[in-house]
Coordinates of C-alpha atoms and ligand atoms in Angstrom, one line a residue:
M1 CA -112.0 -0.3 -38.3
C2 CA -111.2 -1.4 -34.7
G3 CA -112.6 0.4 -31.7
I4 CA -110.6 2.1 -29.0
V5 CA -111.6 3.1 -25.5
G6 CA -109.8 5.0 -22.7
Y7 CA -110.5 6.3 -19.2
V8 CA -108.7 8.7 -16.9
G9 CA -110.6 9.3 -13.6
T10 CA -111.3 8.2 -10.1
K11 CA -113.0 4.9 -10.7
K12 CA -111.5 1.5 -11.4
A13 CA -110.6 1.7 -15.1
Y14 CA -111.0 -1.9 -16.3
P15 CA -114.8 -2.4 -16.0
I16 CA -115.3 0.9 -17.7
L17 CA -113.0 -0.1 -20.5
I18 CA -114.6 -3.5 -21.0
N19 CA -118.0 -1.9 -21.0
G20 CA -116.8 0.6 -23.7
L21 CA -115.3 -2.2 -25.8
T22 CA -118.5 -4.1 -25.7
A23 CA -120.4 -1.1 -27.1
L24 CA -117.7 -0.8 -29.8
E25 CA -117.5 -4.5 -30.8
Y26 CA -119.4 -3.6 -34.0
R27 CA -116.2 -2.0 -35.2
G28 CA -114.2 -5.2 -35.0
Y29 CA -114.3 -8.3 -32.9
D30 CA -111.5 -10.7 -33.6
S31 CA -109.2 -9.7 -30.7
A32 CA -109.4 -7.5 -27.6
G33 CA -107.1 -6.1 -25.0
I34 CA -106.7 -3.5 -22.3
A35 CA -103.8 -1.8 -20.5
S36 CA -104.3 -0.5 -17.0
M37 CA -101.8 1.6 -15.0
E38 CA -101.1 -0.5 -11.8
N39 CA -99.0 1.3 -9.2
G40 CA -97.0 3.1 -11.7
K41 CA -96.6 0.1 -14.1
I42 CA -98.5 -0.6 -17.3
C43 CA -100.3 -4.0 -17.1
V44 CA -101.4 -5.4 -20.5
M45 CA -104.0 -8.1 -20.9
K46 CA -105.1 -9.2 -24.4
D47 CA -106.0 -12.1 -26.5
K48 CA -107.7 -13.1 -29.8
G49 CA -111.5 -13.6 -29.7
R50 CA -114.4 -11.5 -28.6
V51 CA -114.3 -8.9 -25.8
S52 CA -116.1 -11.2 -23.4
N53 CA -113.0 -13.5 -23.6
L54 CA -111.1 -10.9 -21.7
N55 CA -113.0 -11.9 -18.6
N56 CA -111.2 -15.3 -18.8
I57 CA -107.8 -13.8 -18.5
P58 CA -106.4 -14.5 -15.0
G59 CA -105.9 -11.4 -12.8
L60 CA -108.3 -9.2 -14.7
N61 CA -110.5 -8.7 -11.7
D62 CA -107.4 -7.8 -9.6
L63 CA -106.7 -4.6 -11.6
T64 CA -107.3 -1.5 -9.6
G65 CA -105.8 1.3 -11.8
T66 CA -107.9 4.3 -12.6
I67 CA -106.3 5.1 -16.0
G68 CA -106.3 2.7 -18.9
I69 CA -106.6 2.1 -22.6
A70 CA -108.4 -0.6 -24.5
H71 CA -109.0 -2.0 -28.0
T72 CA -111.2 -4.3 -30.0
R73 CA -109.6 -5.4 -33.3
W74 CA -110.6 -6.0 -36.9
A75 CA -107.5 -7.5 -38.4
T76 CA -105.7 -5.8 -41.2
H77 CA -102.0 -6.5 -40.7
G78 CA -101.5 -9.9 -39.2
M79 CA -103.9 -12.7 -38.3
P80 CA -106.0 -12.5 -35.1
S81 CA -103.6 -13.7 -32.4
K82 CA -102.5 -12.6 -28.9
E83 CA -99.3 -11.1 -30.3
N84 CA -101.1 -9.0 -32.9
S85 CA -103.8 -7.8 -30.4
H86 CA -103.5 -4.3 -28.9
P87 CA -102.2 -2.7 -26.7
H88 CA -98.7 -2.9 -28.2
M89 CA -95.6 -1.8 -26.2
D90 CA -92.2 -0.7 -27.2
N91 CA -89.2 -3.0 -26.7
S92 CA -88.4 -1.4 -23.3
E93 CA -92.1 -1.7 -22.2
T94 CA -92.2 2.0 -21.3
F95 CA -95.0 3.0 -23.7
A96 CA -98.3 1.3 -24.5
V97 CA -100.4 2.2 -27.5
V98 CA -103.8 1.3 -28.9
H99 CA -104.5 2.3 -32.5
N100 CA -107.3 2.4 -35.0
G101 CA -106.4 3.1 -38.6
I102 CA -103.6 2.0 -41.0
I103 CA -100.0 3.1 -41.0
E104 CA -99.2 3.0 -44.7
N105 CA -95.5 3.5 -44.4
Y106 CA -95.0 1.0 -41.6
N107 CA -92.6 -1.2 -43.5
E108 CA -90.3 1.8 -44.0
L109 CA -90.6 2.8 -40.3
K110 CA -90.0 -0.8 -39.3
A111 CA -86.8 -0.9 -41.4
F112 CA -85.7 2.4 -39.8
L113 CA -86.3 1.2 -36.3
S114 CA -84.7 -2.2 -37.0
D115 CA -81.6 -0.3 -38.1
N116 CA -81.7 1.4 -34.8
G117 CA -81.8 -1.8 -32.8
Y118 CA -85.5 -2.3 -32.3
H119 CA -87.2 -5.6 -32.9
F120 CA -90.9 -6.5 -33.4
L121 CA -93.1 -9.1 -31.8
S122 CA -96.1 -8.8 -34.0
Q123 CA -97.0 -8.5 -37.7
T124 CA -99.0 -5.3 -37.1
D125 CA -98.4 -1.9 -38.5
T126 CA -99.2 -0.5 -35.0
E127 CA -96.1 -1.8 -33.3
V128 CA -94.0 0.8 -34.9
I129 CA -95.8 3.5 -33.0
P130 CA -94.7 2.8 -29.4
N131 CA -91.2 2.1 -30.6
L132 CA -91.0 5.3 -32.6
I133 CA -92.2 7.2 -29.5
H134 CA -89.5 5.5 -27.5
Y135 CA -86.9 6.4 -30.2
Y136 CA -87.8 10.1 -30.1
F137 CA -88.3 10.1 -26.3
S138 CA -84.7 8.8 -25.9
K139 CA -83.4 11.7 -28.0
E140 CA -85.7 14.5 -26.6
T141 CA -84.3 17.2 -24.4
S142 CA -87.4 19.5 -24.0
D143 CA -89.3 19.8 -20.7
N144 CA -92.4 18.3 -22.2
K145 CA -90.6 15.1 -23.4
F146 CA -93.6 12.7 -23.5
L147 CA -95.8 15.0 -25.6
A148 CA -92.9 16.0 -27.9
A149 CA -92.0 12.3 -28.5
V150 CA -95.6 11.5 -29.4
Q151 CA -95.8 14.5 -31.7
K152 CA -92.5 13.6 -33.5
A153 CA -93.5 9.9 -33.8
T154 CA -97.0 10.8 -35.3
A155 CA -95.5 13.3 -37.7
D156 CA -93.6 10.3 -39.3
L157 CA -96.8 8.3 -39.8
K158 CA -98.5 8.2 -43.2
G159 CA -102.1 6.9 -43.3
S160 CA -104.7 7.1 -40.6
F161 CA -104.6 6.8 -36.9
A162 CA -106.5 7.4 -33.7
I163 CA -104.2 6.5 -30.8
E164 CA -104.0 6.5 -27.0
V165 CA -100.6 6.4 -25.3
L166 CA -99.7 5.5 -21.8
S167 CA -96.2 5.6 -20.2
N168 CA -94.7 4.0 -17.1
L169 CA -92.8 7.2 -16.6
Y170 CA -95.9 9.4 -16.5
P171 CA -98.4 7.1 -14.6
D172 CA -101.1 9.8 -14.3
K173 CA -101.1 10.9 -18.0
M174 CA -102.7 9.8 -21.2
I175 CA -101.9 11.3 -24.6
V176 CA -104.5 11.0 -27.3
V177 CA -104.4 12.1 -31.0
R178 CA -106.1 11.3 -34.2
K179 CA -105.7 11.8 -38.0
D180 CA -108.5 10.6 -40.3
S181 CA -109.8 8.0 -37.8
P182 CA -112.5 8.8 -35.3
L183 CA -112.0 9.7 -31.7
V184 CA -114.1 11.6 -29.1
I185 CA -113.5 12.5 -25.5
G186 CA -116.4 12.7 -23.1
K187 CA -116.3 14.6 -19.9
G188 CA -118.1 12.6 -17.2
S189 CA -118.7 13.3 -13.5
E190 CA -116.0 10.8 -12.6
G191 CA -113.4 11.3 -15.2
F192 CA -112.6 11.6 -18.9
H193 CA -113.8 8.8 -21.2
I194 CA -112.3 8.3 -24.7
A195 CA -113.9 6.2 -27.5
S196 CA -114.1 5.8 -31.2
D197 CA -117.7 6.9 -31.2
I198 CA -120.2 8.8 -29.1
P199 CA -122.8 6.1 -28.4
A200 CA -120.2 4.0 -26.5
L201 CA -120.0 6.8 -24.0
L202 CA -123.6 8.0 -23.7
E203 CA -124.1 6.3 -20.3
Y204 CA -121.4 8.5 -18.8
T205 CA -121.9 11.8 -20.4
R206 CA -123.4 14.0 -23.1
D207 CA -120.5 16.5 -23.1
F208 CA -117.9 15.8 -25.8
Y209 CA -114.7 17.2 -27.2
L210 CA -114.6 16.3 -30.9
L211 CA -111.0 16.1 -31.8
N212 CA -109.6 17.6 -35.0
D213 CA -106.7 15.9 -37.0
Y214 CA -103.4 16.3 -35.2
E215 CA -105.0 17.9 -32.1
Y216 CA -102.8 16.5 -29.3
T217 CA -104.7 16.0 -26.1
V218 CA -103.1 15.4 -22.7
I219 CA -105.3 14.2 -19.9
E220 CA -103.9 14.1 -16.4
N221 CA -106.2 13.6 -13.4
S222 CA -109.0 16.1 -13.8
S223 CA -107.1 18.3 -16.3
I224 CA -107.4 18.2 -20.1
K225 CA -105.1 20.2 -22.4
F226 CA -105.2 20.6 -26.1
Y227 CA -102.3 21.4 -28.4
D228 CA -102.1 22.0 -32.1
K229 CA -99.8 20.3 -34.6
N230 CA -96.9 22.5 -33.4
L231 CA -97.7 21.9 -29.7
V232 CA -99.1 25.3 -29.1
E233 CA -101.8 25.0 -26.4
H234 CA -105.3 26.2 -27.1
E235 CA -108.8 26.2 -25.6
K236 CA -111.4 23.8 -27.0
E237 CA -115.2 24.0 -27.0
I238 CA -117.2 21.2 -25.4
K239 CA -120.3 20.1 -27.3
N240 CA -123.5 18.8 -25.8
I241 CA -124.9 15.8 -27.8
E242 CA -128.6 15.2 -27.5
W243 CA -128.8 11.4 -28.1
A244 CA -130.4 9.6 -25.3
A245 CA -128.4 6.8 -23.6
S246 CA -131.2 4.3 -24.2
A247 CA -130.8 4.9 -27.9
A248 CA -127.7 2.8 -27.8
E249 CA -129.3 -0.1 -25.9
K250 CA -131.4 -3.0 -27.2
N251 CA -134.6 -2.1 -25.3
G252 CA -136.0 -5.6 -25.1
F253 CA -135.3 -6.5 -28.8
D254 CA -133.2 -9.7 -29.4
D255 CA -130.8 -7.8 -31.6
Y256 CA -129.8 -4.2 -32.4
M257 CA -130.8 -4.8 -36.0
L258 CA -134.3 -5.7 -35.2
K259 CA -134.6 -2.8 -32.8
E260 CA -133.2 -0.4 -35.5
I261 CA -135.6 -1.8 -38.2
H262 CA -138.5 -1.0 -35.8
E263 CA -137.1 2.4 -35.0
Q264 CA -137.6 3.5 -38.6
P265 CA -140.9 5.5 -38.1
T266 CA -139.2 7.5 -35.4
A267 CA -136.0 7.9 -37.4
I268 CA -137.9 9.2 -40.4
R269 CA -140.0 11.5 -38.2
E270 CA -136.9 13.0 -36.6
T271 CA -135.1 13.3 -39.9
I272 CA -138.1 15.2 -41.4
G273 CA -138.1 17.4 -38.2
S274 CA -138.8 21.0 -39.0
R275 CA -137.3 20.8 -42.5
L276 CA -140.5 20.1 -44.2
K277 CA -144.0 21.4 -43.5
L278 CA -147.1 21.7 -45.7
G279 CA -147.6 25.2 -47.1
E280 CA -144.1 26.4 -46.2
A281 CA -140.8 26.3 -48.1
C282 CA -138.4 23.6 -47.0
N283 CA -136.2 24.8 -44.2
F284 CA -132.4 24.3 -44.8
S285 CA -131.4 27.5 -43.0
D286 CA -128.3 25.6 -41.8
I287 CA -126.9 25.4 -45.3
N288 CA -128.7 28.2 -47.1
I289 CA -127.9 27.4 -50.7
S290 CA -128.6 30.4 -52.9
K291 CA -130.5 30.4 -56.2
E292 CA -127.5 32.1 -57.9
Y293 CA -125.2 29.3 -56.8
L294 CA -127.6 26.4 -57.6
S295 CA -128.3 27.9 -61.0
T296 CA -124.7 27.5 -62.0
I297 CA -124.6 23.8 -61.2
N298 CA -124.7 21.6 -64.3
K299 CA -124.1 18.3 -62.6
I300 CA -124.5 16.7 -59.2
F301 CA -122.3 13.8 -58.1
I302 CA -123.5 11.5 -55.3
V303 CA -120.7 9.4 -53.8
A304 CA -120.8 6.9 -51.0
C305 CA -120.1 3.2 -50.1
G306 CA -122.3 0.2 -49.4
T307 CA -125.8 0.9 -48.3
A308 CA -125.3 4.7 -48.3
M309 CA -124.5 4.4 -52.1
H310 CA -127.8 2.6 -52.5
A311 CA -129.6 5.5 -50.8
G312 CA -127.7 7.7 -53.3
L313 CA -129.2 5.8 -56.3
T314 CA -132.7 6.9 -55.1
G315 CA -131.4 10.4 -54.4
K316 CA -130.5 10.6 -58.1
K317 CA -134.0 9.8 -59.1
F318 CA -135.4 12.5 -56.8
I319 CA -133.0 15.2 -58.0
E320 CA -133.3 14.3 -61.7
N321 CA -137.1 14.2 -61.6
L322 CA -137.6 17.3 -59.5
C323 CA -134.7 19.5 -60.3
N324 CA -133.8 18.6 -63.8
I325 CA -130.1 18.4 -63.1
P326 CA -128.2 15.3 -64.2
V327 CA -126.8 13.2 -61.4
E328 CA -124.1 10.6 -61.4
V329 CA -123.8 8.1 -58.5
D330 CA -120.6 6.2 -57.8
V331 CA -119.0 4.1 -55.1
A332 CA -116.3 6.2 -53.4
S333 CA -113.5 3.7 -54.0
E334 CA -114.0 3.8 -57.8
F335 CA -114.9 7.5 -58.1
R336 CA -111.7 8.7 -56.4
Y337 CA -109.4 6.8 -58.8
R338 CA -111.3 7.5 -62.1
N339 CA -110.3 11.1 -62.5
P340 CA -114.0 12.3 -62.4
I341 CA -114.9 15.3 -64.5
V342 CA -115.7 17.5 -61.5
N343 CA -115.3 21.3 -61.5
E344 CA -116.8 24.4 -59.9
K345 CA -120.1 23.8 -61.7
S346 CA -120.4 20.4 -59.9
L347 CA -122.1 19.9 -56.6
C348 CA -120.8 16.8 -54.9
I349 CA -122.9 15.1 -52.3
F350 CA -121.3 12.5 -49.9
I351 CA -123.5 10.1 -47.9
S352 CA -122.0 8.4 -44.9
Q353 CA -123.9 7.2 -41.8
S354 CA -120.8 7.1 -39.7
G355 CA -119.1 10.1 -41.4
E356 CA -115.8 8.2 -41.0
T357 CA -115.6 6.0 -44.2
A358 CA -112.1 6.5 -45.5
D359 CA -112.9 6.3 -49.3
T360 CA -115.9 8.6 -49.0
I361 CA -113.8 11.2 -47.1
A362 CA -111.0 10.9 -49.7
A363 CA -113.4 11.4 -52.5
L364 CA -114.8 14.5 -50.8
K365 CA -111.3 16.0 -50.5
L366 CA -110.7 15.2 -54.2
C367 CA -113.8 17.1 -55.3
R368 CA -112.9 20.1 -53.1
E369 CA -109.4 20.2 -54.7
K370 CA -111.2 20.2 -58.1
G371 CA -113.1 23.4 -57.1
A372 CA -116.5 21.8 -56.4
K373 CA -118.7 22.6 -53.4
T374 CA -119.2 19.6 -51.2
L375 CA -122.3 18.6 -49.1
A376 CA -122.1 15.8 -46.5
V377 CA -125.1 13.7 -45.4
S378 CA -124.2 12.1 -42.2
N379 CA -125.8 10.6 -39.0
V380 CA -123.0 11.5 -36.6
I381 CA -122.7 15.0 -35.4
G382 CA -119.1 16.3 -35.7
S383 CA -117.9 13.2 -37.6
S384 CA -114.9 13.6 -39.8
I385 CA -116.8 14.1 -43.0
T386 CA -118.9 16.9 -41.6
R387 CA -115.7 18.8 -40.7
E388 CA -114.4 18.5 -44.3
A389 CA -117.5 19.4 -46.2
D390 CA -118.7 22.9 -47.2
Y391 CA -122.2 22.0 -46.1
T392 CA -123.5 19.2 -43.8
I393 CA -127.1 18.0 -43.3
Y394 CA -127.9 15.3 -40.7
T395 CA -130.1 12.4 -40.7
H396 CA -131.5 12.0 -37.2
A397 CA -131.7 8.2 -37.1
G398 CA -130.0 8.0 -33.7
P399 CA -127.1 5.7 -33.1
E400 CA -127.0 2.7 -35.5
I401 CA -125.2 -0.2 -33.8
A402 CA -125.9 -3.2 -36.0
V403 CA -123.3 -3.6 -38.8
A404 CA -126.0 -4.0 -41.4
S405 CA -127.6 -0.6 -42.0
T406 CA -131.4 -0.2 -41.9
K407 CA -132.7 3.0 -40.3
A408 CA -129.8 5.0 -41.6
Y409 CA -130.6 4.0 -45.2
T410 CA -134.3 4.9 -45.0
S411 CA -133.4 8.2 -43.3
Q412 CA -130.8 9.0 -46.0
V413 CA -133.4 8.4 -48.7
V414 CA -135.9 10.7 -47.0
L415 CA -133.3 13.4 -46.4
L416 CA -132.2 13.3 -50.0
G417 CA -135.9 13.5 -51.0
I418 CA -136.4 16.6 -48.9
L419 CA -133.2 18.1 -50.3
A420 CA -134.4 17.6 -53.8
V421 CA -137.7 19.3 -52.9
Y422 CA -135.7 22.2 -51.4
F423 CA -133.6 22.5 -54.6
A424 CA -136.7 22.3 -56.7
E425 CA -138.3 25.2 -54.7
I426 CA -135.2 27.3 -55.2
L427 CA -135.0 26.6 -58.9
E428 CA -138.7 26.6 -59.5
S429 CA -138.2 23.5 -61.6
V430 CA -141.6 21.9 -60.9
D431 CA -145.1 23.2 -60.2
T432 CA -146.4 23.9 -56.7
E433 CA -148.9 21.0 -56.9
T434 CA -146.2 18.4 -57.5
I435 CA -144.2 19.9 -54.6
N436 CA -147.2 19.9 -52.3
N437 CA -148.1 16.3 -53.2
I438 CA -144.6 15.0 -52.5
K439 CA -144.4 16.9 -49.2
K440 CA -147.7 15.3 -48.2
D441 CA -146.4 11.9 -49.1
I442 CA -143.1 12.4 -47.2
L443 CA -145.0 13.4 -44.1
E444 CA -147.2 10.3 -44.3
L445 CA -144.2 8.0 -44.4
P446 CA -143.7 7.3 -40.7
S447 CA -147.3 5.9 -40.4
K448 CA -147.0 3.9 -43.7
I449 CA -143.7 2.4 -42.4
E450 CA -145.7 0.9 -39.6
T451 CA -147.7 -1.1 -42.2
S452 CA -144.4 -2.4 -43.7
L453 CA -143.3 -3.5 -40.2
K454 CA -146.4 -5.5 -39.9
T455 CA -145.1 -7.9 -42.6
A456 CA -142.7 -9.2 -39.9
D457 CA -144.6 -12.5 -39.3
Q458 CA -145.0 -13.1 -43.0
M459 CA -141.3 -12.6 -43.6
K460 CA -140.4 -14.8 -40.6
E461 CA -142.5 -17.6 -42.2
L462 CA -140.9 -17.1 -45.6
A463 CA -137.5 -17.1 -44.0
K464 CA -138.2 -20.5 -42.5
K465 CA -138.9 -21.8 -46.0
I466 CA -135.9 -20.5 -47.7
Y467 CA -133.1 -20.1 -45.2
T468 CA -131.2 -23.2 -46.4
E469 CA -130.9 -21.9 -50.0
K470 CA -127.5 -21.2 -51.5
D471 CA -128.4 -18.6 -54.2
M472 CA -131.2 -16.1 -54.7
F473 CA -132.1 -13.3 -57.1
F474 CA -133.6 -9.9 -56.5
I475 CA -135.1 -8.0 -59.5
G476 CA -136.8 -4.7 -60.1
R477 CA -137.1 -1.7 -62.4
G478 CA -136.4 1.9 -61.7
V479 CA -136.4 2.7 -58.0
D480 CA -137.4 -1.0 -57.4
Y481 CA -134.0 -2.0 -58.8
N482 CA -132.4 0.2 -56.2
V483 CA -134.3 -1.7 -53.5
A484 CA -133.3 -5.0 -55.2
L485 CA -129.7 -4.0 -54.8
E486 CA -130.2 -3.1 -51.1
G487 CA -132.2 -6.2 -50.4
S488 CA -129.5 -8.4 -51.9
L489 CA -126.8 -6.6 -50.0
K490 CA -128.7 -7.1 -46.7
L491 CA -129.0 -10.8 -47.4
K492 CA -125.4 -11.3 -48.2
E493 CA -124.2 -9.3 -45.2
I494 CA -126.1 -11.1 -42.5
S495 CA -127.1 -14.5 -43.8
Y496 CA -124.1 -15.3 -46.0
I497 CA -126.4 -16.5 -48.8
H498 CA -125.1 -15.6 -52.2
S499 CA -127.5 -13.3 -54.1
E500 CA -127.6 -11.2 -57.2
A501 CA -129.6 -8.1 -57.9
Y502 CA -130.6 -7.4 -61.5
A503 CA -132.6 -4.7 -63.3
S504 CA -135.5 -6.9 -64.4
G505 CA -135.0 -5.9 -68.1
E506 CA -131.4 -7.2 -67.9
L507 CA -132.4 -10.7 -66.9
K508 CA -132.6 -11.9 -70.5
H509 CA -129.1 -10.7 -71.1
G510 CA -127.4 -13.5 -69.2
P511 CA -128.6 -14.2 -65.7
I512 CA -131.8 -16.0 -66.8
A513 CA -129.4 -18.9 -67.7
L514 CA -129.0 -19.4 -63.9
I515 CA -132.8 -19.7 -63.2
E516 CA -133.7 -23.3 -62.6
K517 CA -136.3 -25.2 -60.7
G518 CA -136.7 -24.2 -57.1
I519 CA -134.5 -21.1 -57.1
T520 CA -136.0 -18.1 -55.2
V521 CA -136.5 -14.8 -57.1
I522 CA -137.5 -11.8 -55.0
S523 CA -139.2 -9.2 -57.1
I524 CA -140.0 -5.6 -56.1
L525 CA -142.9 -4.1 -57.9
T526 CA -144.1 -0.7 -56.9
D527 CA -144.1 1.5 -59.9
E528 CA -147.5 1.3 -61.7
A529 CA -146.0 2.7 -64.9
L530 CA -143.7 -0.3 -65.1
V531 CA -146.0 -3.0 -63.8
E532 CA -146.8 -4.8 -67.0
K533 CA -143.2 -5.2 -68.1
S534 CA -142.2 -6.3 -64.6
I535 CA -144.9 -8.9 -64.5
S536 CA -143.7 -10.3 -67.8
N537 CA -140.2 -10.7 -66.2
I538 CA -141.7 -12.5 -63.2
Q539 CA -143.6 -14.8 -65.5
E540 CA -140.4 -15.6 -67.4
V541 CA -138.7 -16.9 -64.2
I542 CA -141.8 -18.8 -63.0
T543 CA -141.9 -20.5 -66.4
R544 CA -138.3 -21.7 -65.7
G545 CA -139.2 -23.2 -62.3
A546 CA -138.4 -20.3 -60.0
K547 CA -140.3 -19.7 -56.7
T548 CA -141.1 -16.0 -56.3
I549 CA -141.6 -13.5 -53.5
I550 CA -143.1 -10.3 -54.6
I551 CA -143.0 -7.1 -52.6
T552 CA -145.6 -4.7 -54.0
N553 CA -148.0 -1.9 -53.3
L554 CA -150.2 -2.8 -56.3
D555 CA -153.2 -5.0 -56.3
L556 CA -152.0 -8.3 -57.9
S557 CA -154.8 -10.5 -56.6
N558 CA -155.8 -11.5 -60.1
A559 CA -152.3 -12.3 -61.2
G560 CA -152.2 -15.6 -59.4
F561 CA -148.7 -15.1 -57.8
E562 CA -147.7 -16.9 -54.6
N563 CA -146.0 -15.1 -51.7
V564 CA -147.2 -11.6 -52.3
V565 CA -146.1 -9.1 -49.6
K566 CA -148.1 -5.9 -49.5
V567 CA -146.8 -2.5 -48.5
E568 CA -148.6 0.8 -48.7
E569 CA -148.9 3.0 -51.8
T570 CA -147.0 6.3 -52.0
N571 CA -145.3 8.5 -54.5
P572 CA -143.2 6.1 -56.7
L573 CA -140.0 8.0 -55.8
L574 CA -140.6 7.3 -52.1
S575 CA -141.6 3.6 -52.4
P576 CA -138.1 2.3 -51.6
I577 CA -138.6 3.5 -48.0
L578 CA -141.6 1.2 -47.7
S579 CA -140.6 -1.7 -49.8
V580 CA -137.1 -2.2 -48.4
I581 CA -138.5 -3.0 -44.9
P582 CA -139.9 -6.5 -45.7
L583 CA -136.5 -7.3 -47.2
Q584 CA -134.6 -6.1 -44.1
L585 CA -136.9 -8.3 -42.1
L586 CA -136.4 -11.3 -44.4
S587 CA -132.6 -11.1 -44.1
Y588 CA -132.9 -10.7 -40.4
Y589 CA -135.1 -13.8 -39.9
I590 CA -133.0 -15.9 -42.4
S591 CA -129.9 -15.0 -40.3
K592 CA -131.7 -16.0 -37.1
E593 CA -132.9 -19.3 -38.6
K594 CA -129.3 -20.0 -39.5
G595 CA -128.3 -19.2 -35.9
L596 CA -125.9 -16.5 -37.0
D597 CA -124.7 -13.3 -35.2
V598 CA -127.0 -10.8 -36.8
D599 CA -125.4 -7.7 -35.4
K600 CA -121.8 -8.7 -36.0
P601 CA -121.6 -10.6 -39.3
R602 CA -118.3 -12.3 -40.1
N603 CA -115.5 -10.2 -41.7
L604 CA -117.6 -7.0 -41.7
A605 CA -117.3 -3.8 -39.6
K606 CA -119.7 -0.9 -39.4
S607 CA -117.3 1.8 -39.9
V608 CA -114.7 1.2 -42.6
T609 CA -111.9 3.6 -41.8
V610 CA -109.4 1.8 -44.0
E611 CA -109.3 2.1 -47.8
Ligands
G6P701 C1 -119.8 -0.6 -44.2 C2 -121.1 -1.0 -43.4 C3 -122.3 -0.6 -44.3 C4 -122.2 0.8 -44.7 C5 -120.9 1.2 -45.4 C6 -120.8 2.7 -45.5 O1 -119.7 -1.5 -45.2 O2 -121.1 -2.3 -43.1 O3 -123.4 -0.9 -43.5 O4 -123.3 1.1 -45.6 O5 -119.8 0.8 -44.6 O6 -120.7 3.3 -44.3 P1 -121.0 4.8 -44.0 O7 -120.8 4.9 -42.5 O8 -120.1 5.6 -44.8 O9 -122.4 5.0 -44.4

């Protein structure tokens, strides 16, 4: 996970680098460092701690170089410390490297380099890279020695990497290359900007080169050259990205998470876009799945991690209900190792906000090898997963910066819903009236979300009452259980309160033993067909002394419950989009009451590019 930034241009590099690192801090924030080319010599400044700590390093403000690399770290190999921070240099201090990813064979490479006289100052996997470059450089005889050495060194690496390399011997050059870790290059008016993601660069440019695996890029002054794996030069298309720069700012909100929660009506409106209109067939002309193909599919797999997997659980309900095709949902890290029964009659859907999650991408590759068609659902144009999949459809939630996902989740659920309607239209698996009703309900979601957002004050008050608690339960049935899972995950992620999510009907099979006086049980209750059974489950916990919070779209005024939070009614399949919002707000306000860093919770990173 880790974020990397680079700059080659006409301006002072270090303020641009620190600015970029600040935007990428969501990717890791235990150490930070920069290297700037100062009069032909690489100057490295780094330490453990947040990016802002860099400003305390003496001499930072004296840097004048116009080419530099930078890194914000999420420790994998070696504790957060100055020695383990990036950039790392080779023993002769000729090459400096920042790296995002994991070098799986670093022990082997370390042993090889040690046998050849190299020594190591850090516990990181990264330190082998500059030393390996030095090793190949010292043996290289070709004209293009620097590039050839980087190519040979990276050819030895197993695992994932996005790297930037500087050398004292080539003070105007930077070499950049990636494999399975994200990296984009923006072309600004005053130079080239490199970063792990697009939002970090939106204030400089909308024009981006999206690098493929092993696409070696050499930037020198105002020139940029691209080479393939065998160092054959080629032209590369520049892509214009439409996101507004302000989308990556807080716009008056205290935290990105709160801003992103409030952006959900817009995110959903944008995601619906022109895909769904009343009286017209759904528009997926970008993927154009044929009836012949879809009729051969006997199973759909939905694979993802974290919040995206929770969106997949509701996607399953949509597809099974509307298309009559069985759907299996799995977390990517389990799916890929369980030898799933996938074949050419399977359609495999992968959901990933970032499009960079290592396990999800690996699961996609596995399904492709097994002969299935793959469809990616992502929020990031040109992200790695979109380049691997047969089909890609995008959520248009805009950049999501807070580590805990909110608007991406609701956008994913909506897009999966529209996809299911599209499949149902192709397969003619449900009647037109059902299709029209659900379309109408989807189109009404943005305004109904506004009502859910109005629960903010109520959730803030509830947060004040319960923020000191150590354990909580979330319960629900059907899609409400999916929301319970997501609500519980949000709470854990940003408030560090332990919580469990249970299907209400399972309570009696164990967890009810943990219910005692004063414990909070949060219940989601939106499906009229299940209301009586769910109410019985709530009564069972109240009888044992639990305090309850109930998120519902039903009229429970005669049931005598405390803390009832109302959201609007909609099609039962769509209710997660409305009922999750009070839970997002509750977690947010609990985290604030506890004085925690909402956007950057401990130990977490937004984009998990390691397995
Ligand atoms: C991390 C993030 C979660 C996210 C998950 C999957 O755990 O903290 O918010 O749901 O990764 O990320 P993806 O980008 O693949 O949706």
